[in-house]
PDB file of C-alpha atoms in Angstrom:
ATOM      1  CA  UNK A   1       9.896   9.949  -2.024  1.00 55.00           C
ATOM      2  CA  UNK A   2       6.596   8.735  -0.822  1.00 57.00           C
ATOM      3  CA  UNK A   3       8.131   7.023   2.518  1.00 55.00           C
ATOM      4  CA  UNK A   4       9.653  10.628   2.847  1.00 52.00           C
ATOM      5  CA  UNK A   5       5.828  11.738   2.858  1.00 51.00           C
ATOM      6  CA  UNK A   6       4.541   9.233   4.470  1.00 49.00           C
ATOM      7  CA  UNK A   7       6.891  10.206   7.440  1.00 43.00           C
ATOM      8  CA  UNK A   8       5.683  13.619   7.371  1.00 49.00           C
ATOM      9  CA  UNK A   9       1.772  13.108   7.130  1.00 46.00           C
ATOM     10  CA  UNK A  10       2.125  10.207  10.207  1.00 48.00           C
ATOM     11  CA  UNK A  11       3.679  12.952  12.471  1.00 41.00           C
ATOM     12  CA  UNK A  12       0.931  14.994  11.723  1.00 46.00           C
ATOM     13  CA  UNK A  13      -1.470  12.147  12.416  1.00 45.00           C
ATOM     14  CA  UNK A  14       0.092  10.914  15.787  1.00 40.00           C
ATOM     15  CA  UNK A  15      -1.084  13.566  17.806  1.00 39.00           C
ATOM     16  CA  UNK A  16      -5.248  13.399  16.878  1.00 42.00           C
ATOM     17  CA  UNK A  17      -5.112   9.457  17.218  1.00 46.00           C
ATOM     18  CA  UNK A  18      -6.958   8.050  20.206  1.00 40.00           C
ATOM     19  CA  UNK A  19      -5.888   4.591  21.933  1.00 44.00           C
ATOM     20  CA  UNK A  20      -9.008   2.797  22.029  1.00 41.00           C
ATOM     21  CA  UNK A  21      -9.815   1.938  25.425  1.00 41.00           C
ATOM     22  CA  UNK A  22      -9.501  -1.357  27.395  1.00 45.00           C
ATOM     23  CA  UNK A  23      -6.737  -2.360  24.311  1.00 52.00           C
ATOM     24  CA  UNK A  24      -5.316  -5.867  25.751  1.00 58.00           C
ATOM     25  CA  UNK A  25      -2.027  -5.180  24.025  1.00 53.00           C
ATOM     26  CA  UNK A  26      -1.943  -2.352  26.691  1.00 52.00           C
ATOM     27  CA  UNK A  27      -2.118  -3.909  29.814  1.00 49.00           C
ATOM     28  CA  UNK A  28       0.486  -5.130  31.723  1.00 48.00           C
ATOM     29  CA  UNK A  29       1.983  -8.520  30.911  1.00 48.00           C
ATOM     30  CA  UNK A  30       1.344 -10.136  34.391  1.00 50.00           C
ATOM     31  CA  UNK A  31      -2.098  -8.892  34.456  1.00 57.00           C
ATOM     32  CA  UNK A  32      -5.153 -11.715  33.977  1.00 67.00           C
ATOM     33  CA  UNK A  33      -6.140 -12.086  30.585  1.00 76.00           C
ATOM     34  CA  UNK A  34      -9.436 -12.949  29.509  1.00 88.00           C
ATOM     35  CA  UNK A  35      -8.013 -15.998  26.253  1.00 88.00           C
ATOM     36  CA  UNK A  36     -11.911 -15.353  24.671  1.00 90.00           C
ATOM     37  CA  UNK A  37     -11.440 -11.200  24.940  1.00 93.00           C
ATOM     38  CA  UNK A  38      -7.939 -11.737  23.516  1.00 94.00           C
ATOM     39  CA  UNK A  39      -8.895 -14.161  20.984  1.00 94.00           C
ATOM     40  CA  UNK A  40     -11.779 -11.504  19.757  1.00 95.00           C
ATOM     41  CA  UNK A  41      -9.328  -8.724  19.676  1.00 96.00           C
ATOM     42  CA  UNK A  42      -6.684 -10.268  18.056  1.00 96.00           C
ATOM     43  CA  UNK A  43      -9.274 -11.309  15.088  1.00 96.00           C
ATOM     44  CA  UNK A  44     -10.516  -7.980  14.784  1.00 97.00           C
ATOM     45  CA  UNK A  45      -6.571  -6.413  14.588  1.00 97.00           C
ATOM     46  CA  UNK A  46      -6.312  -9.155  12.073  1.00 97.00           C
ATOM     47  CA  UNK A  47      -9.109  -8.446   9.491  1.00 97.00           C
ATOM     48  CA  UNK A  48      -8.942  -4.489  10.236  1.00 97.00           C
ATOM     49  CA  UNK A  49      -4.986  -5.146   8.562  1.00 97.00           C
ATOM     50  CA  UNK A  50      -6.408  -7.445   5.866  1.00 96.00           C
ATOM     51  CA  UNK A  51      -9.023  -5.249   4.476  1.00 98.00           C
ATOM     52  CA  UNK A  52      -6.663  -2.559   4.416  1.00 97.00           C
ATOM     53  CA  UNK A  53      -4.210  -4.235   2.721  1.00 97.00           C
ATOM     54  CA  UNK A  54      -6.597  -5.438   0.277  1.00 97.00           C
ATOM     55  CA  UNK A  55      -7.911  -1.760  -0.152  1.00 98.00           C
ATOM     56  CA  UNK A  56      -4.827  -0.770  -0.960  1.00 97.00           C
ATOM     57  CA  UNK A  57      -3.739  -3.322  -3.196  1.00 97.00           C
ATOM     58  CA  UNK A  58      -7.017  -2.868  -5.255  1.00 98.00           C
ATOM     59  CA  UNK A  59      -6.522   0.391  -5.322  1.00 98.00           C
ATOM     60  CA  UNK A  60      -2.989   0.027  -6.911  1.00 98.00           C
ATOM     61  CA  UNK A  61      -4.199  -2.335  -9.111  1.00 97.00           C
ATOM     62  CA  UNK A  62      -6.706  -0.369 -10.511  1.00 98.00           C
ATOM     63  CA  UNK A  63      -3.879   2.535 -11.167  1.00 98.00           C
ATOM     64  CA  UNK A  64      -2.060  -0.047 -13.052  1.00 98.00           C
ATOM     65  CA  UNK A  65      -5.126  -0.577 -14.981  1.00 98.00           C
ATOM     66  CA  UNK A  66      -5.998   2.458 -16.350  1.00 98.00           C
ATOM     67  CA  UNK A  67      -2.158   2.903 -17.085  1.00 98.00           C
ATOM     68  CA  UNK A  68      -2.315  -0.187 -19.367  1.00 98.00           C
ATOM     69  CA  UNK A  69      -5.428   1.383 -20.776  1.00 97.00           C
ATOM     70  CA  UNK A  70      -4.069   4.924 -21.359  1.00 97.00           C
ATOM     71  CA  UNK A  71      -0.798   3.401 -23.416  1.00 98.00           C
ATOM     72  CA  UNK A  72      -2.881   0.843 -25.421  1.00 97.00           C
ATOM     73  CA  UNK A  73      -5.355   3.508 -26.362  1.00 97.00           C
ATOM     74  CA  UNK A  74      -2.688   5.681 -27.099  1.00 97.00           C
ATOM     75  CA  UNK A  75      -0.873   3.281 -29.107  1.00 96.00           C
ATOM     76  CA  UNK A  76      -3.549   2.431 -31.151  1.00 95.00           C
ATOM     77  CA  UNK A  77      -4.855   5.464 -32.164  1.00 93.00           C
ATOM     78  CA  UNK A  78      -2.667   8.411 -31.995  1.00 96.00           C
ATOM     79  CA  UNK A  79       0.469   9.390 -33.627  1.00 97.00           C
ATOM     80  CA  UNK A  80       3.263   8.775 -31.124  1.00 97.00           C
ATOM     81  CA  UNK A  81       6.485   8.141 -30.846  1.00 97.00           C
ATOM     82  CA  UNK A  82       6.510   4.555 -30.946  1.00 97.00           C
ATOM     83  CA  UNK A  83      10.250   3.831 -29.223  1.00 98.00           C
ATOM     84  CA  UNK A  84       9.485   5.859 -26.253  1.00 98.00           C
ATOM     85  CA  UNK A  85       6.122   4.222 -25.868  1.00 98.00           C
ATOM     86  CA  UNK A  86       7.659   1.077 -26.469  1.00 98.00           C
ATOM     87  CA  UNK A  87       9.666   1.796 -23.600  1.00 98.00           C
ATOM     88  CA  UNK A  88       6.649   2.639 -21.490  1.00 98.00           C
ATOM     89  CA  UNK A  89       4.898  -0.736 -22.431  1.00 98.00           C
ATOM     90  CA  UNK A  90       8.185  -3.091 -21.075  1.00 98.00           C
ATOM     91  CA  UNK A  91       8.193  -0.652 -18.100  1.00 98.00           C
ATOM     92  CA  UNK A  92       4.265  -0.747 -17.236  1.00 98.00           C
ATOM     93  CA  UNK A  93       4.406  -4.733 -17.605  1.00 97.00           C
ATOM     94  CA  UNK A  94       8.002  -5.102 -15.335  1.00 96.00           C
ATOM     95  CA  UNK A  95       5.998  -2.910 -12.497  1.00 96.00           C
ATOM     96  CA  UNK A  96       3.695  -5.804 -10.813  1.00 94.00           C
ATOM     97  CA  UNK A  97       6.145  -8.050 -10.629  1.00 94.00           C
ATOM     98  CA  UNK A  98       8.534  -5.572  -8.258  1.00 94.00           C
ATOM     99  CA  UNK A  99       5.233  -4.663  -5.905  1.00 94.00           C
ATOM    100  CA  UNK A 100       5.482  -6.293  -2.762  1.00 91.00           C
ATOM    101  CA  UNK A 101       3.720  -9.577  -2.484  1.00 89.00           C
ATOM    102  CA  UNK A 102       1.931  -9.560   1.097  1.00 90.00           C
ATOM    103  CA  UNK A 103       2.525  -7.982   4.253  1.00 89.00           C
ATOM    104  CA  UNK A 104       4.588 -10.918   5.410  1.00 88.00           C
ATOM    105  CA  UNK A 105       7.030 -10.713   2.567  1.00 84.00           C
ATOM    106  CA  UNK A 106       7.710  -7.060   2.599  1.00 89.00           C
ATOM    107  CA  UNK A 107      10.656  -5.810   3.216  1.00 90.00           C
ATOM    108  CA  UNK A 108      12.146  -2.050   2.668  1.00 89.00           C
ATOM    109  CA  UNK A 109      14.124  -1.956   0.552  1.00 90.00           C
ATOM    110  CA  UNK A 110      11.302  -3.403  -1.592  1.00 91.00           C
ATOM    111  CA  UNK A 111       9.021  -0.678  -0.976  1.00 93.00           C
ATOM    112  CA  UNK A 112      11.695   1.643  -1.746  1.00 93.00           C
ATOM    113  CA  UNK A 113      12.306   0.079  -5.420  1.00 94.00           C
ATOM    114  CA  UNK A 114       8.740  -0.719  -5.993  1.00 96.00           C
ATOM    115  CA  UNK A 115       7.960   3.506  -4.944  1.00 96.00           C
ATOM    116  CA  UNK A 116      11.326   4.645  -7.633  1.00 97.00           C
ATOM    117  CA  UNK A 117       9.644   2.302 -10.309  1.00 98.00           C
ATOM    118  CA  UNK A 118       6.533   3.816 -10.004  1.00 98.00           C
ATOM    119  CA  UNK A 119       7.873   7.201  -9.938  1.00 97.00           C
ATOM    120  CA  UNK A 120      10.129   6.682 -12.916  1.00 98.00           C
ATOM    121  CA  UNK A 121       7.150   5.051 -14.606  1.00 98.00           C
ATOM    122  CA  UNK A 122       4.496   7.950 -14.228  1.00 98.00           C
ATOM    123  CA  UNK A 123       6.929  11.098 -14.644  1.00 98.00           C
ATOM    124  CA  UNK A 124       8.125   9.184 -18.391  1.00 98.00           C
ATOM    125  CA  UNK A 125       4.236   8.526 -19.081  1.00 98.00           C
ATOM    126  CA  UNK A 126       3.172  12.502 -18.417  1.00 97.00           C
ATOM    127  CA  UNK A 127       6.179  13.956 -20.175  1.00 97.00           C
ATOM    128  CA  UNK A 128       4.892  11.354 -23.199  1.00 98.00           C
ATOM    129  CA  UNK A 129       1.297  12.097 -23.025  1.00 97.00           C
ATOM    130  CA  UNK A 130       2.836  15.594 -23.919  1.00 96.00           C
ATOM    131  CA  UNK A 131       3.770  15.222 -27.025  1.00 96.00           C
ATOM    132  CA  UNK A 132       0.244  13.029 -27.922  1.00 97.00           C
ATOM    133  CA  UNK A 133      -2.346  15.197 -29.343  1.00 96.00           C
ATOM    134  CA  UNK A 134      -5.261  12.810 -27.587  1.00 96.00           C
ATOM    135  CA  UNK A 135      -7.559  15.895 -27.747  1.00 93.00           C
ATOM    136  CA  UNK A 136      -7.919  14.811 -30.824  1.00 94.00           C
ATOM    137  CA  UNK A 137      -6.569  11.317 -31.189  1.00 95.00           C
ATOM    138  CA  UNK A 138      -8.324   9.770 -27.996  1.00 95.00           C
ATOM    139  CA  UNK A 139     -10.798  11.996 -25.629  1.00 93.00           C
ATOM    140  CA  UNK A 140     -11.034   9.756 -22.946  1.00 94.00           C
ATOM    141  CA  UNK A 141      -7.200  10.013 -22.018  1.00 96.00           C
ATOM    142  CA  UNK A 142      -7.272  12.864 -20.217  1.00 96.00           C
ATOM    143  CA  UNK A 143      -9.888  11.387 -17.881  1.00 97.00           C
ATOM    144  CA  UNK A 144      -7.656   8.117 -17.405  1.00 97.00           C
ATOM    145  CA  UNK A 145      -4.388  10.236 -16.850  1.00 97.00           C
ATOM    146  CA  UNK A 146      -6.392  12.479 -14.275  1.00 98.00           C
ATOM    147  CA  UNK A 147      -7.487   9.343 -12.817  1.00 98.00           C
ATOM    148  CA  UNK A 148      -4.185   7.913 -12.479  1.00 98.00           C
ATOM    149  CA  UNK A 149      -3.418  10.923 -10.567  1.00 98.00           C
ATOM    150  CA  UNK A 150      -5.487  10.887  -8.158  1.00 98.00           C
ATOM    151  CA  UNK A 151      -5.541   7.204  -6.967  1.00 98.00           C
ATOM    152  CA  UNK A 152      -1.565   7.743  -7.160  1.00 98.00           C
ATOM    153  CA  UNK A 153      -2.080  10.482  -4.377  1.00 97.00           C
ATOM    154  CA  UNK A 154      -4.069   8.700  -2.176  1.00 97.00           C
ATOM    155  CA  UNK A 155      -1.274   6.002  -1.557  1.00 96.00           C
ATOM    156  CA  UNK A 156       0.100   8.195   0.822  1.00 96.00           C
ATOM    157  CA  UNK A 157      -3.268   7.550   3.144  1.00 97.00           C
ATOM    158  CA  UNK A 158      -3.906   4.307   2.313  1.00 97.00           C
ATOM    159  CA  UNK A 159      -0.424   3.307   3.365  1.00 97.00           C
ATOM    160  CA  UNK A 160      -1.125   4.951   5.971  1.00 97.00           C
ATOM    161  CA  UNK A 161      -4.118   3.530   7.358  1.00 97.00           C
ATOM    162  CA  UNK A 162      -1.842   0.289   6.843  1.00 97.00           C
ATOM    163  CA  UNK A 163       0.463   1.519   9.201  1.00 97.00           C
ATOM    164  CA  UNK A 164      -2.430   1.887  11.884  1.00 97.00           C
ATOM    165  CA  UNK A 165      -3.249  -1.185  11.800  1.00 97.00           C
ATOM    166  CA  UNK A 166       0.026  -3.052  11.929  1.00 96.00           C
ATOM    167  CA  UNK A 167       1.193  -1.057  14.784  1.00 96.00           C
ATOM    168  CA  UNK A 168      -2.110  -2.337  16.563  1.00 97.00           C
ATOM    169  CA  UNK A 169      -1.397  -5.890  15.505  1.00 97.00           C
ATOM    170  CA  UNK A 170       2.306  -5.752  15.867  1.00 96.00           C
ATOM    171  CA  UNK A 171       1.398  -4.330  19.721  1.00 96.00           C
ATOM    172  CA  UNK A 172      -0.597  -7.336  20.504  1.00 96.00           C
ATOM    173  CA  UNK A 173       1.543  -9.722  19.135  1.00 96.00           C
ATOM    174  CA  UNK A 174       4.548  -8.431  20.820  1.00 95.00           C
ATOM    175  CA  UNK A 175       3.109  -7.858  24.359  1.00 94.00           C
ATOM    176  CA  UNK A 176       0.508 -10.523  24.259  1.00 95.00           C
ATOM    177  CA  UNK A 177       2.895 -13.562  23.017  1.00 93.00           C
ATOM    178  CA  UNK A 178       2.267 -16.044  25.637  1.00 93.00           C
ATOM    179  CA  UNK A 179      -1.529 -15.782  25.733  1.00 94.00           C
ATOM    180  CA  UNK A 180      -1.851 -15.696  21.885  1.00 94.00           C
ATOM    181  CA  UNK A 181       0.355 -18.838  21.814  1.00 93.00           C
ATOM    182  CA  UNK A 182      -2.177 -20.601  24.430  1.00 92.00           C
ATOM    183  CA  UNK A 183      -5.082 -20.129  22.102  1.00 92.00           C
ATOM    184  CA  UNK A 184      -3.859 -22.018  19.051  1.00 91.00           C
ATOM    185  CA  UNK A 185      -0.257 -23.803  18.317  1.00 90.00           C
ATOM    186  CA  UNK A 186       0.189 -21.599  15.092  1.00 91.00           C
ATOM    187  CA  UNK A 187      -0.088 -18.493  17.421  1.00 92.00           C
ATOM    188  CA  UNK A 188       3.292 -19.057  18.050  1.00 92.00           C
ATOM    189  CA  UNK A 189       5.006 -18.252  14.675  1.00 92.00           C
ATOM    190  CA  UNK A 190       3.389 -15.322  15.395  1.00 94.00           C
ATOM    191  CA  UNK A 191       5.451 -12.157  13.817  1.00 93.00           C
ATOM    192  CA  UNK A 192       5.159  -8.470  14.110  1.00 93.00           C
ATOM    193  CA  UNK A 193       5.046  -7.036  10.437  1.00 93.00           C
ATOM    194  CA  UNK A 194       6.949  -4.540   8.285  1.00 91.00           C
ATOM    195  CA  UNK A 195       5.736  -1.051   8.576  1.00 93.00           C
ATOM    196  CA  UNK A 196       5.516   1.396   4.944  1.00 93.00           C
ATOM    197  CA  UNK A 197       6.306   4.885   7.326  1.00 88.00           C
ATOM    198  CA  UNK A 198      10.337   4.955   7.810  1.00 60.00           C
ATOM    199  CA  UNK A 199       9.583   5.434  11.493  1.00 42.00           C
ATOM    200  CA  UNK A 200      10.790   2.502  13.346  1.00 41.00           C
TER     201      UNK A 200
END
């Protein structure tokens, strides 16, 4: 569902992005390159797909959190139903270990599984928090499920911003493979790298 979204946001996106100018990925292959502009470039494409990676993944992170949070509190101090939240527990702990690992290790059908697990995850835990009375049982929950909410909506643009950035990368790596491979010997295991929007 949110690689369906994702789709439909990056369309809307395409068309208000600028190409930075003087891009060396850009120019033609037989063209001069300057190995110290490329080698500055290519560091900045690099970090700019780090730190949004690790944005991201922080940000998930901190979802999982205050899901961990919202069940323990819940399961210590409110009446539940303690099968179904049981449930919820083995589900919340199973989820990490189906995220993907790096960018390098990605792959799609990973994102799709990790995306359904979530899903399935957060549409048991609201239709559970339902039948909680934590207006009375735990106060804070309602803050931790609202934030839950919102940093699950903002995947979408993190993912996203992701995207940007590995096309930019994946642009230079693929057009400037030669050069990048005269700077430094492990510039040529260089690889282009998986991309969360279905558009290919």
């Amino acid at each position: 569902m949110l690689r369906c979204l994702l789709f439909s946001v990056s369309v809307a996106f395409v068309f208000c992005r600028c190409q930075p100018k003087g891009n060396l990925g850009n120019e033609n292959a037989s063209a001069p390159v300057n190995l110290d502009s490329l080698q500055t470039q290519f560091k900045a494409s690099d970090d700019s797909l780090r730190n949004s990676w690790q944005v991201m993944i922080a940000s998930d992170d901190e979802k999982l959190r205050l899901v961990g949070q919202l069940l323990n509190d819940i399961g210590k101090g409110c009446p539940h139903d303690k099968a179904i939240h049981t449930e919820l527990v083995r589900d919340y702990q199973g989820l990490p270990a189906k995220r993907y690992a790096s960018p390098d290790a990605m792959t799609s059908n990973q994102i799709d599984q990790y995306d359904a697990a979530t899903d399935t995850l957060l549409n048991n835990l609201r239709d559970f928090y339902q039948t909680v009375p934590t207006q009375k049982c735990c106060p804070d929950c309602q803050a931790a499920l609202g934030e839950v909410e919102r940093l699950h909506g903002e995947v979408i643009m993190f993912r996203i911003r992701y995207d940007n950035h590995a096309k930019e990368y994946n642009a230079l790596v693929t057009q400037q493979k030669e050069n990048l491979a005269a700077l430094r010997p492990e510039f040529k295991t260089l690889k282009t790298k998986q991309l969360f929007s279905i558009m290919q």
